[in-house]
Structures are given as structure tokens and as C-alpha cells.
Amino acid sequence: MGHSQADKAGSRERILKQAAQQIREAGLESLSVNKLMRSVDLTHGGFYGHFASRSDLLAEALESALADSQLKARSFGPMVRSYLSRSHRDSPGTGCAIASLAPDAARADESVREVMDRHVEGFVTIVANALALHEMADEGADDEALVAVSAMVGALALSRVLTDPKRSDAMLRAVREHLLALDPQAE
Amino acid sequence: MGHSQADKAGSRERILKQAAQQIREAGLESLSVNKLMRSVDLTHGGFYGHFASRSDLLAEALESALADSQLKARSFGPMVRSYLSRSHRDSPGTGCAIASLAPDAARADESVREVMDRHVEGFVTIVANALALHEMADEGADDEALVAVSAMVGALALSRVLTDPKRSDAMLRAVREHLLALDPQAE
DNA sequence: TGTACATCAGTGAACGCGCGTTCACTGATGTAC
DNA sequence: TGTACATCAGTGAACGCGCGTTCACTGATGTAC
């Protein structure tokens, strides 16, 4: 097996990406160092060559999850449509970590919470910019962004709870339409 | 100590209420049977005289948490104001279990998810009724209720993540004002 | 009302298990000559 | 280019711990006479 220094960076990356997916699918608490290492074909002992502790890994994995689920800067309409889509709802492991992990982060330790805090603010800024591109004063754009982000995160999380596919779809559709109506320039 | 049959019902109730609070504060995964029993001044072995398993307790505790955080049927304005208040944000242990546990429930087993599903629908119905009291057709009321519930749940969860008190307050205020504007009859 | 006895709520030791973490080790990598 | 050696990525046994669950038990409750 690989023991080169180049391999090491690769291993770290694979561990981190797997962790980023697993926490979004199963929650922060459910992540097990043993299972995680097994899932990237390594033994558990090697973990501590890459991370100082499980707790450190969690903060880094959350950062990674939030970074790669960050929506590309886009205009408001496409952003809302893609966020509140069935495909996003059905793939939490690669989707927005705010929607899957906000409550987990709120009750986690300081370092994890700081990461989530920063990315929530980042998301609000992106949405505010998309809205400010046309029409609004900055102040109004921030308030509207807070509303849009709340509704998007809430709707996605709740759509994953609803068992009846029709109701789950209705949740996404109702919020999508409501938010699109906020932005007069939405196509 | 009490060994009467009357005491038993009381013990069960105390265990359940404690569990309902603990899961809202620390998440479903974090609940430990040992710690829970210790927190109600009983020994861990006695747990199985009241519940078949930890998993069974979780479903019952979630039901209990959702039931006692159920907002009284009220008109829309006061409901929104109390839901999106600082005091609600600052006491998750006695607050809405949807906001603290929706993602946890989405990845939990069938029985837990069913409980959450049912109460989300219940919440939507209550809000739809509050909105339908004045003005709207039922269809429109349901869609507006889906929007209001998403935004309330999302805003409460996110306000608990934001570290800066001003930003956390701004989150609550922006969504509160947006939702109150939806209902022309709000005082 | 008082005694004898069955019930059963709650106790606490014991179980097997998986956890996070440590550490002496192996053997491929990659450098020095 | 070929050999000798240091490095260090990854291995896997071992640690102490808390978990969910079981079970033989204790002793207060409450019933029968």
C-alpha cells in the first residue's frame, strides 16, 4: 500500500471528504473514527497521523461540508430553484450542511459552532448580494436575505421529514414560489 | 423510597418529561439511559420496567416533547411573535421540538420519523387554520402555512447558531416582520 | 385492627460491545554516497 | 546506477470507559384472613 508523502495528503483528503459526507447523512454525533477509517480502507490507528482528535476532525469535516455545498454565486432565481429541488432534498450527503446540521452545530462545542456560524453568515451574504444586484437598498436586501435563508433551510429540512412525497414536494414548491415572488427580476 | 403503583406512573412520567427536555437540548443521539435515570434519582436497571428499549423511549419522548411544545391554537400574529421570540430561542429544552430535532428525526428510525412527520403536519394545519380564519381560500392558506412554518422553524434553528446576539436578534426580527406582513389582520 | 403473605417497583452487579486513543511495530519510500 | 540506511505512513493489539440490556435480589406495598 501507499506510504509516500504524496499518498498521505491524498489519504487525509479522502478521510475528510468521507467524514463531510457521513456527518451530513447521519449527524455529527454518529460519526465513528473506526467506521470512518474502515470506509476509506485504512485502519483506525492511522487516524491520529492526520487529525489530533475526533473533535478536531468534526470541525474540519463540517468546514469541508459547508465549503463544498456552498452554492456558486448565482442570481437569486436559479439559486432558489436548485436549493429547493427534489434532487437536493434526496441527496443530503452532498447537499447543504446548514440544513442537515444547524441544530447539531448549535449544541456542539465552540469550534464546531463557530464554523457553522461563519457559514450561515456567508450564505446570508451571498443571498443578499444576489438580491441587491437589482432594486434593493442594502438594508432591505439583508432583511430579505435573512427571510430567504430561513425559509430555504427550514423547507429543505422539513421536506426531509415529510413521509408523503406529495406533501414533501408541496413544501418545496410553496416556498420556492413564495421566494421567487420576492424577486421581481426572477425569470 | 416509593414502591407503590401510584408512584410507578409518576416515575414513568418523570422519566419521560426529563427525556423530552434532554433530547431537545442535546439531540436524540446524545440521550443516555444511565444518565437519564440518574437525573430522575433512579437506578438504570429500573428503566426497563417502564420502557421496552432506549429506542422506544426516544419515540415516546419525542411525542411528549412535540405535544408540550405545541402552541395553543391562537391567532396568527401572537403565534408568530411568541415563536420567533428571544425567550423561545433561549430555552430549547422547553421549546418547539421541530426546530431542535427535525434533522435528527429525518435520519432516525421509522417510528421516530413518523412521530415528527405527524407533528409537522399538525403544525402546518394549525397555522393554516389561523390564516384561514380571515380572508384566504383553503388552498392558499395551506401554501402560506407551508411558507410560514418553514420560515419559523428555519429562523429559530439558525438564530441558535448565530453567535453575535445582534445578528441572532436580526434573524428573528426580519422573519417575524415578514410573516406578520403576510397576514393583513395582524395587529 | 393485626398478622401472614404475595406482589412488584426499584436496586445494582454483571454481560458483551464499540468507542476514542495510544503505541510498539512493519515495511515501502526516498535520500546519501 | 546500485547499495545502505533513515524516515515515516499505515498497522493492529491493547487501554479504560460508558453504553444498552439482563437478572437475581430486596423490601415496601397492599391484600387476605
XYZ file of C-alpha atoms (C1' of nucleotides) in Angstrom:
440
model
C 0.000 0.000 0.000
C 0.988 3.612 -0.427
C 3.364 5.015 2.168
C 4.616 8.013 0.230
C 4.227 11.585 1.396
C 2.043 12.314 -1.652
C -0.221 9.470 -0.597
C -0.538 10.941 2.863
C -2.086 14.176 1.634
C -4.413 12.092 -0.516
C -5.416 9.944 2.459
C -6.166 12.997 4.564
C -8.330 14.362 1.803
C -10.210 11.081 1.414
C -10.831 10.849 5.176
C -12.086 14.444 5.251
C -14.415 14.064 2.259
C -15.874 10.838 3.611
C -16.401 12.482 7.007
C -18.023 15.505 5.359
C -20.485 13.191 3.637
C -21.148 10.978 6.662
C -21.914 13.851 9.050
C -24.421 15.279 6.573
C -26.103 11.891 6.236
C -26.047 10.729 9.844
C -25.304 13.739 12.054
C -22.230 14.876 13.966
C -22.710 12.542 16.921
C -22.964 9.429 14.774
C -19.520 9.755 13.234
C -17.252 6.945 14.436
C -13.485 7.108 13.881
C -13.305 3.324 13.423
C -16.068 3.120 10.843
C -14.814 6.210 9.048
C -11.297 4.779 8.640
C -12.688 1.433 7.509
C -14.770 3.244 4.880
C -11.609 4.720 3.328
C -9.755 1.368 3.552
C -7.402 2.321 6.345
C -7.054 1.065 9.920
C -8.252 3.129 12.843
C -4.795 3.712 14.343
C -3.692 5.731 11.331
C -6.333 8.354 12.033
C -4.134 10.167 14.544
C -1.436 10.728 11.955
C -3.916 13.010 10.207
C -6.027 14.605 12.947
C -5.415 15.414 16.599
C -8.768 14.087 17.775
C -12.269 13.146 16.709
C -13.416 16.562 17.840
C -10.867 18.326 15.604
C -11.941 16.185 12.679
C -15.578 17.159 13.231
C -14.796 20.870 12.931
C -12.708 20.314 9.796
C -15.266 17.970 8.260
C -18.040 20.480 8.869
C -15.943 23.201 7.276
C -15.369 20.943 4.279
C -19.050 20.011 4.037
C -20.114 23.638 4.194
C -17.495 24.722 1.662
C -18.377 22.154 -0.969
C -22.096 22.617 -0.548
C -21.651 26.383 -0.939
C -23.768 27.378 -3.888
C -21.898 29.067 -6.646
C -22.554 32.777 -6.710
C -25.546 32.893 -8.988
C -28.576 35.005 -9.483
C -31.399 34.610 -6.998
C -33.873 32.647 -9.128
C -31.634 29.698 -10.123
C -30.219 29.596 -6.600
C -33.644 29.164 -5.016
C -34.746 26.662 -7.647
C -31.723 24.448 -7.162
C -31.772 24.708 -3.364
C -35.454 23.795 -3.125
C -35.289 20.927 -5.622
C -36.171 17.273 -5.145
C -32.635 16.256 -6.058
C -31.161 18.431 -3.299
C -33.670 17.044 -0.815
C -32.834 13.477 -1.840
C -29.049 13.745 -1.508
C -28.233 15.174 1.920
C -24.751 13.640 1.845
C -23.646 16.082 -0.845
C -26.109 18.889 -0.098
C -26.241 21.955 2.110
C -24.776 21.199 5.528
C -26.684 24.072 7.123
C -29.990 22.333 6.501
C -28.761 18.962 7.769
C -26.627 20.129 10.691
C -27.721 23.511 12.050
C -29.268 22.124 15.266
C -26.357 19.674 15.699
C -23.900 22.564 15.451
C -25.911 24.739 17.843
C -25.402 22.169 20.594
C -21.822 21.169 19.661
C -18.638 22.628 21.137
C -17.344 26.111 20.438
C -15.095 25.246 17.466
C -17.876 23.469 15.575
C -20.394 26.167 16.309
C -18.009 28.869 15.104
C -17.671 27.103 11.746
C -21.438 26.873 11.302
C -21.947 30.469 12.432
C -19.468 31.765 9.857
C -21.053 29.822 7.003
C -24.589 30.858 7.888
C -23.438 34.471 7.685
C -21.701 33.631 4.399
C -24.884 32.172 2.981
C -26.880 35.238 4.042
C -24.315 37.492 2.348
C -24.443 35.549 -0.907
C -28.225 35.723 -0.965
C -28.215 39.410 -0.016
C -25.815 40.150 -2.875
C -27.952 38.224 -5.326
C -30.959 40.264 -4.223
C -29.111 43.586 -4.137
C -27.985 43.128 -7.745
C -31.291 44.569 -8.738
C -33.532 47.010 -6.988
C -32.998 46.991 -3.216
C -31.164 49.092 -0.708
C -28.550 47.122 1.215
C -30.531 47.245 4.422
C -33.620 45.798 2.810
C -31.535 43.204 0.975
C -30.113 41.884 4.247
C -33.559 41.532 5.815
C -34.904 39.821 2.732
C -31.868 37.546 2.689
C -32.485 36.555 6.317
C -36.035 35.641 5.377
C -35.000 33.742 2.242
C -32.271 31.783 4.043
C -34.607 30.839 6.923
C -37.281 29.673 4.570
C -34.869 27.711 2.359
C -33.150 25.960 5.274
C -36.437 25.276 7.043
C -38.199 23.988 3.956
C -35.355 21.659 2.971
C -35.065 20.209 6.491
C -38.834 19.745 6.797
C -39.184 18.248 3.312
C -36.815 15.506 4.505
C -39.120 14.708 7.411
C -42.372 14.536 5.482
C -43.166 10.944 4.536
C -45.801 11.608 1.923
C -43.949 12.517 -1.310
C -46.767 14.815 -2.359
C -46.597 16.803 0.856
C -42.816 16.906 0.735
C -42.954 18.218 -2.834
C -45.655 20.719 -1.849
C -43.389 22.059 0.912
C -40.582 22.707 -1.596
C -42.895 24.149 -4.230
C -44.772 26.512 -1.914
C -41.593 28.037 -0.500
C -39.927 28.161 -3.928
C -42.828 30.090 -5.382
C -43.062 32.404 -2.424
C -39.375 33.292 -2.588
C -39.334 33.721 -6.344
C -42.179 36.195 -5.986
C -39.963 38.289 -3.698
C -37.558 38.945 -6.547
C -39.289 40.829 -9.362
C -36.466 40.072 -11.736
C -36.703 36.279 -11.382
C -37.158 34.667 -14.778
C -38.494 5.056 48.559
C -41.781 4.793 46.826
C -42.688 1.362 45.528
C -46.415 1.861 45.149
C -48.277 1.502 41.893
C -49.199 5.191 42.017
C -45.507 6.024 42.308
C -44.758 3.934 39.240
C -46.947 6.043 36.965
C -45.315 9.109 38.456
C -41.840 7.735 37.824
C -42.652 6.964 34.211
C -43.935 10.475 33.756
C -40.809 11.996 35.310
C -38.534 9.860 33.108
C -40.486 10.864 30.009
C -40.507 14.588 30.788
C -36.786 14.606 31.566
C -36.092 12.740 28.315
C -38.293 15.159 26.365
C -36.232 18.031 27.701
C -32.844 16.373 27.252
C -33.417 15.409 23.619
C -34.411 18.984 22.794
C -31.287 20.295 24.487
C -28.733 17.742 23.313
C -30.232 15.796 20.408
C -31.666 12.305 20.059
C -28.309 10.523 19.794
C -26.956 12.045 22.979
C -29.624 10.623 25.258
C -28.118 8.037 27.614
C -30.349 5.691 29.610
C -27.879 5.709 32.532
C -27.631 9.472 32.767
C -31.349 9.928 32.231
C -32.215 7.590 35.124
C -29.643 9.224 37.360
C -31.188 12.639 36.575
C -34.546 11.452 37.927
C -32.917 9.807 41.001
C -33.458 6.223 39.951
C -31.007 3.476 39.017
C -30.525 2.439 35.407
C -31.893 -1.080 35.852
C -35.363 0.231 36.627
C -35.653 1.802 33.198
C -36.840 -1.452 31.624
C -39.792 -1.649 33.950
C -41.095 1.456 32.182
C -39.900 1.186 28.562
C -39.034 -1.721 26.294
C -35.870 -0.139 24.962
C -33.980 3.123 24.514
C -35.373 3.310 21.000
C -38.959 3.034 22.265
C -38.280 5.766 24.821
C -36.951 8.058 22.096
C -40.151 7.824 20.087
C -42.278 8.452 23.195
C -40.057 11.271 24.415
C -40.220 12.971 21.027
C -44.002 12.639 21.033
C -44.067 14.182 24.507
C -41.699 16.986 23.519
C -43.748 17.807 20.436
C -47.017 17.665 22.344
C -45.997 20.028 25.119
C -44.316 22.463 22.770
C -47.454 22.535 20.648
C -48.553 26.125 20.543
C -52.023 26.750 21.798
C -54.442 27.408 18.972
C -54.157 31.174 18.679
C -54.418 33.765 16.040
C -51.539 34.107 13.628
C -49.897 37.280 14.948
C -49.354 36.236 18.580
C -48.287 32.783 17.417
C -45.521 34.168 15.205
C -44.445 36.680 17.833
C -44.083 34.064 20.522
C -42.429 31.501 18.246
C -39.850 33.980 16.997
C -39.035 35.442 20.391
C -35.727 35.613 22.205
C -37.141 33.656 25.109
C -38.135 30.784 22.818
C -34.699 30.842 21.196
C -33.007 30.766 24.605
C -34.917 27.814 26.053
C -34.689 24.925 23.583
C -35.336 22.392 26.358
C -38.946 23.513 26.683
C -39.410 24.901 23.169
C -40.515 23.622 19.771
C -39.035 20.181 19.136
C -39.435 20.596 15.378
C -36.848 23.358 15.312
C -34.389 21.461 17.509
C -34.894 17.954 16.155
C -36.160 17.937 12.561
C -32.851 16.811 11.004
C -32.287 14.303 13.835
C -35.708 12.813 13.177
C -35.165 12.712 9.410
C -32.241 10.344 9.902
C -33.715 8.351 12.804
C -35.613 5.095 12.537
C -39.118 4.765 11.153
C -41.012 5.129 14.445
C -39.269 8.388 15.387
C -39.627 9.815 11.912
C -43.336 9.013 11.876
C -43.846 11.000 15.086
C -42.044 14.031 13.691
C -43.858 13.773 10.357
C -47.239 13.784 12.072
C -46.430 16.813 14.213
C -45.038 18.833 11.306
C -48.323 18.265 9.511
C -50.142 19.227 12.706
C -48.195 22.458 12.961
C -48.942 23.294 9.325
C -52.633 22.660 9.944
C -52.721 24.912 12.997
C -51.027 27.712 11.086
C -53.258 27.204 8.050
C -56.336 27.439 10.262
C -55.053 30.598 11.897
C -54.547 32.114 8.453
C -57.823 30.832 7.007
C -59.779 32.490 9.831
C -59.674 35.640 7.807
C -59.525 36.148 4.079
C -57.964 33.192 2.267
C -59.202 30.191 0.339
C -58.100 26.892 1.896
C -55.666 26.174 -0.899
C -53.866 29.460 -0.497
C -53.884 29.095 3.291
C -52.089 25.762 3.063
C -49.374 27.181 0.821
C -48.940 30.204 3.040
C -48.810 27.933 6.079
C -46.038 25.856 4.484
C -44.081 29.055 3.926
C -44.698 30.372 7.433
C -43.773 27.080 9.102
C -40.545 26.760 7.041
C -39.506 30.273 7.856
C -40.320 29.968 11.566
C -38.525 26.643 12.005
C -35.554 27.780 9.914
C -35.222 31.132 11.659
C -35.410 29.647 15.150
C -32.799 26.979 14.344
C -30.462 29.486 12.701
C -30.886 32.077 15.450
C -29.490 29.423 17.815
C -26.374 29.074 15.675
C -25.554 32.764 15.308
C -23.020 33.822 17.901
C -23.449 37.555 17.612
C -26.562 38.453 19.652
C -27.385 41.323 17.309
C -27.362 39.089 14.244
C -29.343 36.419 16.060
C -31.946 39.012 17.050
C -31.964 40.391 13.495
C -32.743 36.926 12.164
C -35.778 36.620 14.430
C -36.964 40.157 13.775
C -36.647 40.034 9.982
C -38.636 36.816 9.695
C -41.188 37.952 12.291
C -41.869 41.135 10.371
C -42.009 39.366 7.035
C -44.551 36.833 8.293
C -46.692 39.405 10.087
C -46.914 41.324 6.818
C -48.412 38.223 5.200
C -51.430 38.461 7.437
C -53.295 41.721 6.869
C -55.279 41.271 10.056
C -52.273 41.036 12.330
C -52.445 43.660 14.980
C -57.369 -3.907 63.902
C -53.428 -7.180 63.478
C -50.734 -10.725 61.261
C -49.029 -13.566 57.122
C -48.041 -13.434 52.614
C -47.861 -12.263 47.526
C -46.760 -8.657 44.520
C -43.820 -5.888 42.122
C -41.106 -1.068 41.785
C -36.752 -0.260 42.147
C -31.628 -1.979 43.007
C -27.068 -2.784 41.499
C -23.761 -6.290 39.785
C -22.696 -8.308 35.564
C -22.818 -9.140 30.369
C -20.750 -8.142 25.767
C -19.791 -4.408 22.781
C -17.920 -0.468 20.344
C -15.958 3.654 21.400
C -11.631 7.188 21.248
C -6.982 6.974 21.897
C -2.031 5.115 22.459
C 1.890 2.827 20.980
C 5.456 -0.543 19.569
C 5.811 -2.286 15.113
C 6.485 -3.046 9.855
C 7.908 -2.231 5.554
C 7.724 0.851 1.477
C 9.688 5.361 0.307
C 13.189 8.182 -0.823
C 17.835 10.033 0.280
C 23.053 9.803 0.728
C 27.048 8.021 -1.127
C 23.077 3.000 -11.438
C 23.372 0.274 -7.030
C 23.570 -0.311 -2.079
C 22.828 1.157 2.962
C 20.081 3.491 5.806
C 16.731 6.880 7.891
C 12.123 8.269 7.596
C 7.515 7.870 8.463
C 2.530 6.296 6.605
C -0.014 2.934 7.972
C -0.860 -1.462 11.130
C -3.213 -3.775 14.724
C -3.117 -5.137 19.646
C -4.219 -3.092 23.842
C -6.065 0.503 27.238
C -10.001 2.176 30.051
C -14.611 3.682 29.584
C -19.574 4.149 29.120
C -23.045 2.166 26.641
C -27.781 -0.727 26.386
C -29.598 -4.561 28.398
C -30.415 -8.604 31.734
C -31.382 -10.549 36.007
C -31.335 -12.319 40.785
C -32.383 -9.593 44.608
C -34.694 -6.525 48.317
C -38.031 -4.584 50.832
C -42.178 -1.548 50.841
C -46.978 -2.017 49.346
C -51.259 -3.742 49.716
C -54.349 -7.803 50.123
C -56.492 -11.936 52.541
C -57.988 -13.677 56.708
